[in-house]
Tab-separated table of C-alpha atoms (C1' of nucleotides) in Angstrom:
chain	number	residue	atom	x	y	z
A	1	MET	CA	-13.592	2.766	29.223
A	2	THR	CA	-13.020	4.218	26.062
A	3	ARG	CA	-12.406	8.136	26.312
A	4	PRO	CA	-13.960	10.316	23.525
A	5	PRO	CA	-11.503	11.552	20.814
A	6	GLN	CA	-9.339	14.693	21.778
A	7	LYS	CA	-10.611	17.913	19.917
A	8	ARG	CA	-7.090	17.424	18.094
A	9	ARG	CA	-8.075	14.550	16.690
A	10	VAL	CA	-11.780	15.609	15.238
A	11	GLU	CA	-10.196	18.567	13.667
A	12	THR	CA	-7.333	16.608	12.195
A	13	ARG	CA	-10.084	14.304	10.349
A	14	ALA	CA	-11.957	17.299	9.403
A	15	ARG	CA	-8.780	18.723	7.699
A	16	LEU	CA	-8.293	15.569	5.765
A	17	LEU	CA	-12.080	14.980	4.563
A	18	ALA	CA	-11.799	18.627	3.589
A	19	GLU	CA	-8.795	18.926	1.573
A	20	ALA	CA	-9.613	15.134	-0.145
A	21	SER	CA	-12.719	16.525	-1.253
A	22	ARG	CA	-11.437	19.682	-2.672
A	23	LEU	CA	-8.662	17.829	-4.601
A	24	ILE	CA	-11.170	15.434	-5.749
A	25	GLU	CA	-12.875	18.229	-7.179
A	26	ALA	CA	-10.389	19.812	-8.886
A	27	GLN	CA	-8.915	16.375	-10.262
A	28	GLY	CA	-11.571	13.804	-9.933
A	29	TYR	CA	-11.433	10.797	-7.522
A	30	ALA	CA	-8.950	8.662	-9.968
A	31	GLY	CA	-6.092	11.157	-9.704
A	32	LEU	CA	-6.282	11.396	-5.467
A	33	ARG	CA	-3.051	10.603	-4.237
A	34	VAL	CA	-2.696	10.057	-0.398
A	35	GLU	CA	0.573	11.888	-0.459
A	36	ASP	CA	-1.291	15.227	-1.683
A	37	VAL	CA	-4.151	14.735	0.790
A	38	VAL	CA	-1.470	14.634	3.691
A	39	GLU	CA	0.429	17.698	2.727
A	40	ALA	CA	-2.591	19.893	1.806
A	41	ALA	CA	-3.715	18.753	5.240
A	42	GLY	CA	-0.516	19.620	7.016
A	43	VAL	CA	0.118	16.153	8.631
A	44	ALA	CA	2.422	13.204	8.336
A	45	LYS	CA	1.414	10.290	6.170
A	46	GLY	CA	0.820	7.634	8.899
A	47	THR	CA	-1.574	10.239	10.226
A	48	LEU	CA	-4.177	9.544	7.686
A	49	PHE	CA	-3.764	5.933	8.265
A	50	ALA	CA	-4.644	6.673	11.789
A	51	HIS	CA	-7.973	8.125	11.275
A	52	PHE	CA	-8.802	5.812	8.210
A	53	ARG	CA	-8.118	2.063	7.756
A	54	ASP	CA	-6.736	2.568	4.142
A	55	LYS	CA	-7.341	5.172	1.022
A	56	ASP	CA	-10.543	3.525	0.596
A	57	GLY	CA	-11.828	4.170	3.909
A	58	LEU	CA	-11.435	7.746	3.157
A	59	LEU	CA	-13.372	7.558	0.203
A	60	ALA	CA	-15.905	5.982	1.319
A	61	VAL	CA	-16.675	8.456	4.115
A	62	LEU	CA	-16.799	11.085	1.312
A	63	ILE	CA	-18.623	9.055	-1.269
A	64	GLY	CA	-21.042	7.784	1.733
A	65	VAL	CA	-22.271	11.535	2.595
A	66	GLU	CA	-22.821	12.322	-1.024
A	67	VAL	CA	-25.020	9.106	-1.191
A	68	MET	CA	-26.640	9.891	2.046
A	69	HIS	CA	-27.490	13.454	0.284
A	70	LEU	CA	-29.122	11.843	-2.482
A	71	ILE	CA	-31.039	9.352	-0.064
A	72	ASP	CA	-32.368	12.486	1.975
A	73	GLY	CA	-33.429	13.766	-1.730
A	74	MET	CA	-35.274	10.780	-2.283
A	75	GLU	CA	-36.697	10.631	0.647
A	76	THR	CA	-38.319	13.789	0.600
A	77	ALA	CA	-39.682	13.708	-2.562
A	78	THR	CA	-43.410	12.609	-3.025
A	79	PRO	CA	-43.046	8.695	-3.350
A	80	PRO	CA	-43.405	7.582	-6.560
A	81	GLN	CA	-46.763	6.166	-8.106
A	82	ASP	CA	-45.585	4.424	-11.091
A	83	LEU	CA	-42.391	3.010	-12.947
A	84	PRO	CA	-41.885	6.525	-14.800
A	85	GLN	CA	-41.878	8.282	-11.515
A	86	LEU	CA	-39.587	5.811	-9.851
A	87	MET	CA	-36.977	6.376	-12.593
A	88	GLU	CA	-37.414	9.917	-11.846
A	89	ARG	CA	-36.410	9.276	-8.305
A	90	LEU	CA	-33.753	6.970	-9.052
A	91	GLU	CA	-31.980	9.259	-11.683
A	92	PRO	CA	-29.972	11.599	-9.681
A	93	LEU	CA	-28.459	8.405	-7.735
A	94	LEU	CA	-27.856	6.482	-10.684
A	95	ASP	CA	-26.311	9.345	-12.497
A	96	PHE	CA	-23.670	9.627	-9.672
A	97	VAL	CA	-22.899	6.284	-9.601
A	98	ALA	CA	-22.338	6.152	-13.055
A	99	SER	CA	-20.162	9.460	-12.913
A	100	ASP	CA	-16.830	7.797	-12.069
A	101	ARG	CA	-15.841	4.291	-11.858
A	102	VAL	CA	-14.175	4.890	-8.547
A	103	ILE	CA	-17.460	5.564	-6.787
A	104	PHE	CA	-19.071	2.382	-8.209
A	105	ASP	CA	-16.432	0.125	-7.428
A	106	LEU	CA	-16.262	1.496	-4.107
A	107	LEU	CA	-20.208	1.468	-3.127
A	108	LEU	CA	-20.077	-2.351	-4.812
A	109	ARG	CA	-17.716	-3.202	-2.495
A	110	TYR	CA	-18.554	-1.789	0.755
A	111	SER	CA	-22.352	-1.811	0.224
A	112	GLY	CA	-24.212	-4.292	2.314
A	113	SER	CA	-21.037	-4.870	4.356
A	114	THR	CA	-22.001	-5.010	8.197
A	115	GLY	CA	-19.218	-2.531	8.539
A	116	ALA	CA	-18.637	-3.938	12.247
A	117	GLU	CA	-15.299	-1.634	12.391
A	118	ARG	CA	-15.425	-0.246	9.010
A	119	ASP	CA	-16.498	3.191	8.415
A	120	GLU	CA	-20.512	2.279	7.819
A	121	VAL	CA	-21.677	5.206	6.198
A	122	VAL	CA	-21.801	3.381	2.887
A	123	ALA	CA	-23.313	0.287	4.290
A	124	GLU	CA	-25.860	2.363	6.413
A	125	GLY	CA	-26.851	4.434	3.097
A	126	PHE	CA	-27.430	1.018	1.467
A	127	TYR	CA	-30.074	-0.263	4.097
A	128	ARG	CA	-31.836	2.971	4.096
A	129	GLN	CA	-31.984	2.806	0.277
A	130	ILE	CA	-33.499	-0.476	0.193
A	131	ASP	CA	-35.830	0.230	2.963
A	132	LEU	CA	-36.842	3.205	1.147
A	133	TRP	CA	-37.415	1.208	-2.291
A	134	ALA	CA	-39.445	-1.398	-0.325
A	135	GLY	CA	-41.455	1.259	0.881
A	136	TRP	CA	-42.258	3.227	-2.368
A	137	ILE	CA	-43.063	-0.379	-3.707
A	138	ALA	CA	-45.318	-1.327	-0.853
A	139	GLY	CA	-47.329	1.780	-1.940
A	140	MET	CA	-46.989	0.772	-5.925
A	141	GLN	CA	-48.456	-2.663	-5.056
A	142	ALA	CA	-51.068	-1.180	-3.487
A	143	ALA	CA	-52.184	1.363	-6.202
A	144	GLY	CA	-51.711	-1.777	-8.588
A	145	THR	CA	-49.111	-0.310	-10.559
A	146	VAL	CA	-46.340	-2.984	-9.718
A	147	ARG	CA	-46.746	-6.258	-9.357
A	148	GLY	CA	-47.839	-7.797	-5.894
A	149	ASP	CA	-46.858	-11.108	-6.274
A	150	HIS	CA	-43.636	-10.796	-4.351
A	151	PRO	CA	-42.328	-8.889	-0.997
A	152	PRO	CA	-41.297	-5.385	-1.642
A	153	ALA	CA	-37.988	-5.966	-0.080
A	154	LEU	CA	-37.351	-8.533	-2.685
A	155	LEU	CA	-38.320	-6.377	-5.388
A	156	ALA	CA	-36.150	-3.232	-3.892
A	157	GLU	CA	-32.859	-5.497	-4.313
A	158	GLY	CA	-33.409	-6.531	-7.501
A	159	ILE	CA	-33.747	-2.381	-8.536
A	160	GLN	CA	-30.466	-2.301	-6.872
A	161	ALA	CA	-29.240	-5.320	-8.897
A	162	PHE	CA	-30.229	-3.946	-12.201
A	163	LEU	CA	-29.055	-0.717	-11.395
A	164	ASN	CA	-25.196	-2.201	-10.715
A	165	GLN	CA	-25.703	-4.063	-13.560
A	166	VAL	CA	-26.323	-1.059	-15.961
A	167	ILE	CA	-23.719	0.663	-14.657
A	168	ALA	CA	-21.366	-1.841	-14.863
A	169	ILE	CA	-21.700	-2.449	-18.478
A	170	ARG	CA	-21.754	1.132	-19.305
A	171	PHE	CA	-18.189	1.394	-17.818
A	172	CYS	CA	-17.211	-1.888	-19.639
A	173	GLN	CA	-18.196	-0.425	-22.690
A	174	GLY	CA	-16.048	2.754	-22.316
A	175	GLU	CA	-16.740	5.590	-24.917
A	176	GLN	CA	-18.584	3.705	-26.856
A	177	ALA	CA	-21.633	3.542	-24.206
A	178	THR	CA	-24.609	5.054	-26.145
A	179	GLY	CA	-27.677	6.675	-24.415
A	180	THR	CA	-28.208	7.523	-20.644
A	181	PRO	CA	-27.816	4.935	-17.632
A	182	ALA	CA	-31.541	5.688	-17.384
A	183	GLU	CA	-32.753	4.408	-20.681
A	184	ALA	CA	-30.660	1.393	-20.116
A	185	LEU	CA	-32.398	0.528	-16.984
A	186	TYR	CA	-35.809	1.081	-17.831
A	187	PRO	CA	-36.754	-1.772	-19.684
A	188	PHE	CA	-35.084	-4.040	-16.887
A	189	LEU	CA	-37.390	-2.477	-13.903
A	190	ALA	CA	-40.364	-2.678	-16.725
A	191	ALA	CA	-39.665	-6.375	-16.740
A	192	TRP	CA	-39.001	-6.696	-12.856
A	193	LEU	CA	-41.850	-4.690	-11.654
A	194	VAL	CA	-44.405	-5.118	-14.065
A	195	THR	CA	-46.368	-7.978	-14.950
B	1	MET	CA	2.555	-6.373	-41.956
B	2	THR	CA	2.245	-8.262	-38.519
B	3	ARG	CA	4.763	-10.910	-38.004
B	4	PRO	CA	3.755	-14.166	-36.106
B	5	PRO	CA	5.237	-14.498	-32.740
B	6	GLN	CA	8.339	-16.180	-32.361
B	7	LYS	CA	8.368	-19.728	-30.758
B	8	ARG	CA	10.594	-18.248	-27.638
B	9	ARG	CA	7.767	-15.465	-27.069
B	10	VAL	CA	5.000	-18.271	-26.955
B	11	GLU	CA	6.955	-20.643	-24.683
B	12	THR	CA	7.430	-17.420	-22.270
B	13	ARG	CA	4.129	-16.795	-22.398
B	14	ALA	CA	3.143	-20.393	-21.571
B	15	ARG	CA	5.727	-20.580	-18.468
B	16	LEU	CA	4.398	-17.456	-17.218
B	17	LEU	CA	0.767	-18.477	-17.230
B	18	ALA	CA	1.524	-22.006	-16.257
B	19	GLU	CA	3.770	-20.830	-13.021
B	20	ALA	CA	1.005	-18.111	-12.393
B	21	SER	CA	-1.404	-20.916	-12.157
B	22	ARG	CA	0.723	-23.141	-9.806
B	23	LEU	CA	1.463	-20.232	-7.539
B	24	ILE	CA	-2.358	-19.869	-7.380
B	25	GLU	CA	-3.401	-23.196	-6.425
B	26	ALA	CA	-0.869	-23.025	-3.734
B	27	GLN	CA	-1.863	-19.672	-2.468
B	28	GLY	CA	-4.844	-18.334	-3.678
B	29	TYR	CA	-5.558	-15.338	-6.044
B	30	ALA	CA	-5.159	-12.809	-3.655
B	31	GLY	CA	-1.730	-13.790	-2.471
B	32	LEU	CA	-0.099	-14.080	-5.964
B	33	ARG	CA	3.068	-11.561	-6.305
B	34	VAL	CA	4.356	-10.360	-9.592
B	35	GLU	CA	7.597	-11.015	-8.610
B	36	ASP	CA	7.065	-14.589	-7.524
B	37	VAL	CA	5.626	-15.270	-10.985
B	38	VAL	CA	8.579	-14.174	-13.203
B	39	GLU	CA	11.137	-15.558	-10.493
B	40	ALA	CA	9.493	-18.994	-10.978
B	41	ALA	CA	9.296	-18.644	-14.581
B	42	GLY	CA	12.867	-17.679	-14.954
B	43	VAL	CA	12.364	-14.244	-16.542
B	44	ALA	CA	12.800	-10.625	-15.768
B	45	LYS	CA	9.786	-8.462	-14.674
B	46	GLY	CA	9.516	-6.496	-17.656
B	47	THR	CA	8.858	-9.345	-19.557
B	48	LEU	CA	5.690	-9.877	-17.587
B	49	PHE	CA	4.524	-7.021	-18.569
B	50	ALA	CA	5.684	-7.244	-22.289
B	51	HIS	CA	3.087	-10.069	-22.262
B	52	PHE	CA	-0.011	-8.729	-20.473
B	53	ARG	CA	-1.122	-5.201	-19.782
B	54	ASP	CA	-0.769	-5.683	-16.183
B	55	LYS	CA	-1.365	-8.071	-13.189
B	56	ASP	CA	-5.124	-8.249	-14.131
B	57	GLY	CA	-4.231	-9.076	-17.333
B	58	LEU	CA	-2.951	-12.062	-16.714
B	59	LEU	CA	-5.325	-13.131	-14.008
B	60	ALA	CA	-7.869	-12.443	-16.690
B	61	VAL	CA	-6.455	-14.751	-19.230
B	62	LEU	CA	-6.413	-17.564	-16.053
B	63	ILE	CA	-9.741	-17.035	-14.995
B	64	GLY	CA	-11.201	-16.594	-18.528
B	65	VAL	CA	-9.950	-20.104	-19.417
B	66	GLU	CA	-11.859	-21.436	-16.338
B	67	VAL	CA	-14.905	-19.706	-17.354
B	68	MET	CA	-14.664	-21.248	-20.697
B	69	HIS	CA	-14.801	-24.540	-19.084
B	70	LEU	CA	-17.664	-23.394	-17.187
B	71	ILE	CA	-19.452	-22.159	-20.342
B	72	ASP	CA	-18.517	-25.634	-22.221
B	73	GLY	CA	-20.052	-27.389	-19.619
B	74	MET	CA	-22.742	-25.779	-19.931
B	75	GLU	CA	-23.313	-26.042	-23.367
B	76	THR	CA	-22.519	-29.619	-23.120
B	77	ALA	CA	-25.402	-30.389	-20.706
B	78	THR	CA	-29.102	-30.867	-21.872
B	79	PRO	CA	-30.823	-27.413	-22.000
B	80	PRO	CA	-32.724	-26.583	-18.873
B	81	GLN	CA	-36.528	-27.354	-19.110
B	82	ASP	CA	-37.733	-25.091	-15.886
B	83	LEU	CA	-36.250	-23.043	-13.478
B	84	PRO	CA	-34.776	-25.676	-10.980
B	85	GLN	CA	-32.808	-27.314	-13.832
B	86	LEU	CA	-31.835	-23.828	-14.862
B	87	MET	CA	-30.289	-23.369	-11.398
B	88	GLU	CA	-28.550	-26.810	-11.543
B	89	ARG	CA	-26.823	-25.638	-14.870
B	90	LEU	CA	-25.798	-22.149	-13.173
B	91	GLU	CA	-24.487	-23.490	-10.133
B	92	PRO	CA	-20.941	-24.169	-11.533
B	93	LEU	CA	-20.545	-21.060	-12.791
B	94	LEU	CA	-22.092	-19.531	-9.366
B	95	ASP	CA	-19.886	-21.129	-7.326
B	96	PHE	CA	-16.329	-20.309	-9.054
B	97	VAL	CA	-17.601	-16.837	-9.098
B	98	ALA	CA	-18.378	-16.706	-5.466
B	99	SER	CA	-15.444	-18.891	-4.865
B	100	ASP	CA	-12.686	-15.504	-4.506
B	101	ARG	CA	-13.485	-12.254	-4.283
B	102	VAL	CA	-10.472	-11.541	-6.917
B	103	ILE	CA	-12.529	-13.724	-9.571
B	104	PHE	CA	-15.476	-11.746	-9.077
B	105	ASP	CA	-14.128	-8.229	-9.038
B	106	LEU	CA	-12.022	-9.295	-12.388
B	107	LEU	CA	-15.062	-10.620	-14.104
B	108	LEU	CA	-16.882	-7.424	-13.231
B	109	ARG	CA	-14.574	-5.223	-14.182
B	110	TYR	CA	-13.956	-7.144	-17.755
B	111	SER	CA	-17.077	-8.550	-18.693
B	112	GLY	CA	-18.574	-6.857	-21.390
B	113	SER	CA	-15.552	-4.855	-22.653
B	114	THR	CA	-15.079	-4.776	-26.019
B	115	GLY	CA	-11.657	-5.602	-25.457
B	116	ALA	CA	-10.210	-4.197	-28.373
B	117	GLU	CA	-6.584	-4.743	-27.255
B	118	ARG	CA	-7.557	-6.197	-24.249
B	119	ASP	CA	-7.257	-9.901	-23.697
B	120	GLU	CA	-10.621	-10.754	-24.671
B	121	VAL	CA	-11.370	-13.806	-23.069
B	122	VAL	CA	-13.101	-13.092	-20.382
B	123	ALA	CA	-15.499	-10.480	-23.003
B	124	GLU	CA	-15.953	-13.409	-25.026
B	125	GLY	CA	-16.844	-15.659	-22.241
B	126	PHE	CA	-19.517	-13.013	-21.145
B	127	TYR	CA	-21.152	-12.900	-24.461
B	128	ARG	CA	-21.099	-16.368	-25.248
B	129	GLN	CA	-22.724	-17.325	-21.882
B	130	ILE	CA	-25.289	-14.533	-22.247
B	131	ASP	CA	-25.848	-16.075	-25.615
B	132	LEU	CA	-26.335	-19.240	-24.284
B	133	TRP	CA	-28.512	-18.258	-21.563
B	134	ALA	CA	-30.890	-16.686	-23.845
B	135	GLY	CA	-31.055	-19.443	-26.158
B	136	TRP	CA	-32.083	-21.522	-23.094
B	137	ILE	CA	-34.591	-19.199	-22.120
B	138	ALA	CA	-36.149	-18.781	-25.921
B	139	GLY	CA	-36.512	-22.999	-25.169
B	140	MET	CA	-38.297	-22.540	-21.868
B	141	GLN	CA	-40.609	-19.923	-23.169
B	142	ALA	CA	-41.753	-22.084	-25.786
B	143	ALA	CA	-42.415	-24.893	-22.924
B	144	GLY	CA	-44.315	-22.379	-20.984
B	145	THR	CA	-42.186	-22.482	-18.343
B	146	VAL	CA	-40.648	-18.810	-18.404
B	147	ARG	CA	-42.609	-15.882	-18.998
B	148	GLY	CA	-43.012	-15.071	-22.830
B	149	ASP	CA	-43.615	-11.297	-22.396
B	150	HIS	CA	-39.998	-10.183	-23.074
B	151	PRO	CA	-37.378	-10.966	-25.089
B	152	PRO	CA	-35.040	-13.815	-24.340
B	153	ALA	CA	-31.850	-11.619	-24.377
B	154	LEU	CA	-33.130	-9.096	-21.767
B	155	LEU	CA	-33.748	-12.170	-19.393
B	156	ALA	CA	-30.615	-13.582	-19.736
B	157	GLU	CA	-28.796	-10.090	-18.828
B	158	GLY	CA	-31.539	-10.106	-15.684
B	159	ILE	CA	-29.750	-13.539	-14.774
B	160	GLN	CA	-26.433	-12.073	-14.922
B	161	ALA	CA	-27.506	-9.183	-12.808
B	162	PHE	CA	-28.885	-11.130	-10.100
B	163	LEU	CA	-25.906	-13.252	-10.066
B	164	ASN	CA	-23.682	-10.302	-9.529
B	165	GLN	CA	-25.967	-9.202	-6.937
B	166	VAL	CA	-26.315	-12.191	-5.115
B	167	ILE	CA	-22.215	-12.705	-4.929
B	168	ALA	CA	-21.461	-9.164	-4.068
B	169	ILE	CA	-24.094	-9.407	-1.130
B	170	ARG	CA	-21.897	-12.612	-0.097
B	171	PHE	CA	-18.465	-11.109	0.045
B	172	CYS	CA	-19.993	-7.899	1.630
B	173	GLN	CA	-21.176	-10.030	4.400
B	174	GLY	CA	-17.852	-11.785	4.721
B	175	GLU	CA	-17.801	-14.412	7.253
B	176	GLN	CA	-21.548	-14.097	8.639
B	177	ALA	CA	-23.012	-14.955	4.824
B	178	THR	CA	-25.436	-17.971	5.515
B	179	GLY	CA	-26.626	-20.874	2.882
B	180	THR	CA	-25.237	-21.239	-0.610
B	181	PRO	CA	-25.162	-18.571	-3.243
B	182	ALA	CA	-27.801	-20.776	-5.136
B	183	GLU	CA	-30.320	-20.501	-2.583
B	184	ALA	CA	-29.831	-16.402	-2.461
B	185	LEU	CA	-30.146	-16.688	-6.382
B	186	TYR	CA	-33.107	-18.780	-6.373
B	187	PRO	CA	-35.946	-16.230	-5.303
B	188	PHE	CA	-34.786	-13.599	-7.807
B	189	LEU	CA	-34.947	-15.738	-10.890
B	190	ALA	CA	-38.244	-16.901	-9.458
B	191	ALA	CA	-39.801	-13.599	-9.634
B	192	TRP	CA	-37.651	-12.597	-12.723
B	193	LEU	CA	-38.380	-15.637	-14.955
B	194	VAL	CA	-42.002	-16.793	-14.043
B	195	THR	CA	-44.792	-14.454	-13.923
C	1	DC	C1'	1.874	23.549	39.007
C	2	DT	C1'	3.957	19.434	38.095
C	3	DG	C1'	3.847	14.624	36.708
C	4	DC	C1'	2.517	11.185	34.154
C	5	DA	C1'	-0.070	7.721	31.054
C	6	DA	C1'	-2.824	7.462	27.188
C	7	DA	C1'	-3.896	9.648	22.865
C	8	DA	C1'	-2.190	12.016	18.678
C	9	DA	C1'	1.076	12.435	14.940
C	10	DT	C1'	5.363	11.614	12.679
C	11	DG	C1'	8.386	10.391	8.805
C	12	DA	C1'	11.895	6.750	7.490
C	13	DC	C1'	10.972	2.735	6.115
C	14	DC	C1'	8.777	-1.210	3.149
C	15	DA	C1'	5.845	-3.874	-0.518
C	16	DT	C1'	4.703	-4.127	-4.841
C	17	DG	C1'	3.012	-3.261	-9.199
C	18	DG	C1'	4.860	-0.865	-13.352
C	19	DT	C1'	8.071	1.823	-17.022
C	20	DC	C1'	11.625	2.110	-20.338
C	21	DA	C1'	16.322	2.583	-22.627
C	22	DA	C1'	19.595	-0.665	-23.455
C	23	DT	C1'	20.510	-5.024	-24.639
C	24	DT	C1'	20.157	-9.583	-26.613
C	25	DT	C1'	18.425	-13.203	-29.808
C	26	DA	C1'	16.059	-14.668	-33.594
C	27	DC	C1'	15.500	-14.817	-38.592
C	28	DA	C1'	15.517	-13.520	-43.272
C	29	DT	C1'	18.412	-12.216	-47.021
C	30	DA	C1'	22.387	-11.557	-49.895
D	1	DT	C1'	28.408	-17.388	-43.613
D	2	DA	C1'	27.783	-12.369	-42.589
D	3	DT	C1'	24.717	-8.872	-41.456
D	4	DG	C1'	21.022	-5.634	-40.930
D	5	DT	C1'	16.723	-5.702	-38.250
D	6	DA	C1'	12.733	-6.407	-35.703
D	7	DA	C1'	11.351	-9.364	-31.746
D	8	DA	C1'	12.359	-10.301	-27.545
D	9	DT	C1'	14.352	-9.496	-22.861
D	10	DT	C1'	16.230	-7.183	-19.508
D	11	DG	C1'	16.622	-4.892	-14.698
D	12	DA	C1'	17.623	-0.570	-12.448
D	13	DC	C1'	14.255	2.578	-11.427
D	14	DC	C1'	9.712	4.826	-10.112
D	15	DA	C1'	5.228	5.501	-8.158
D	16	DT	C1'	2.333	4.808	-4.501
D	17	DG	C1'	-0.290	2.886	-0.628
D	18	DG	C1'	0.618	1.293	3.577
D	19	DT	C1'	3.256	0.254	8.424
D	20	DC	C1'	5.334	1.104	12.989
D	21	DA	C1'	8.822	2.603	16.394
D	22	DT	C1'	9.555	6.622	18.292
D	23	DT	C1'	8.640	11.232	19.814
D	24	DT	C1'	5.207	14.761	20.577
D	25	DT	C1'	0.886	16.735	22.792
D	26	DT	C1'	-3.075	16.588	25.790
D	27	DG	C1'	-5.742	16.453	30.008
D	28	DC	C1'	-6.119	14.645	34.477
D	29	DA	C1'	-4.590	13.610	38.988
D	30	DG	C1'	-2.446	14.910	43.341
DNA sequence: CTGCAAAAATGACCATGGTCAATTTACATA
DNA sequence: TATGTAAATTGACCATGGTCATTTTTGCAG
């Protein structure tokens, strides 16, 4: 018999998330310090770890929310009819993940994790995204603009793979990265989705 | 005018690497502590950081060496003629990278980095590997066992992408991962390399 | 209202990676 | 061999994420 959380707990959690979000907006993900978050939220350090498994657990919630919004946006838009339209739909997510190394690392670590106890926002977003893309692909297969010789789910996971690849290489290249992530992604998707 | 390193420096570096390697063999990558390494090597903590940028820098050298050996093995073997043979050639590398989360994370972080000052072993291995694969692919394209409508370099990078994807998902799944990495990789490569 | 058990929060404490001014050692040159 | 300088090393110190026994608060039963 697990009781529902007390009002105080809910408020504290909300304050921690809100202050963390504010600090990140001001100084980026990389600069976020646990000490700063708890001070801003007016709680002791131990409290943060009573609400989140670790610092990454907190970040996962914040990033998960962003990803969910981006997926909402993708779901709302009309399904793409061909590769250029697919690229358009993917671009916001691509830019978000490519915007900060911390985001990328965290998504790569948690995505697909069957978050038994882990904050599940990220894993949930991951599956939503794959399902959504698979649906798009099924439509494009029907329209004949995408290869039909493999199941949509496989092709959708492949999109994920190329997305990660392109972004990983960008971060490794550091400053000397050239062009947009989308430009780097295009040739891979063209080869992957069209025969 | 930069002088060559003194004998003492070379020896110290070798001792640090040897002891770290020994400790890793005993307790795995994740359990390696800087304190233990310097104690075993009989040097002060600061010395380690005078030889390697950070803990990951040391790990990169050790892992880079392993990767180089694996690439040596791939180079020595006869080039694959078709997809099943390609899988066979890739398997040792796949298993190595999948064997430890620390290895995977580090390779993903450093691979492709133009290691201006960074220990370059990993980046170098990355390019060697892509070049090698591209060569294989060119051969298979000529033999007609792999699609010829895209440049070998692109297809080679795609192999890398799927390799990472498969392993990332395995680590996220944790204990409940099923089958071998190679089994998970096969359908992706089949779709990627054959039309 | 009171007592009490579970929930929530606390903060001193720990673990570990990393820094850097000070010290020691190696080696080229006179 | 004496000496000066650059290389190499040192270890006290710091930064920061994370722990846990203890204390405070909450809300319910009597």
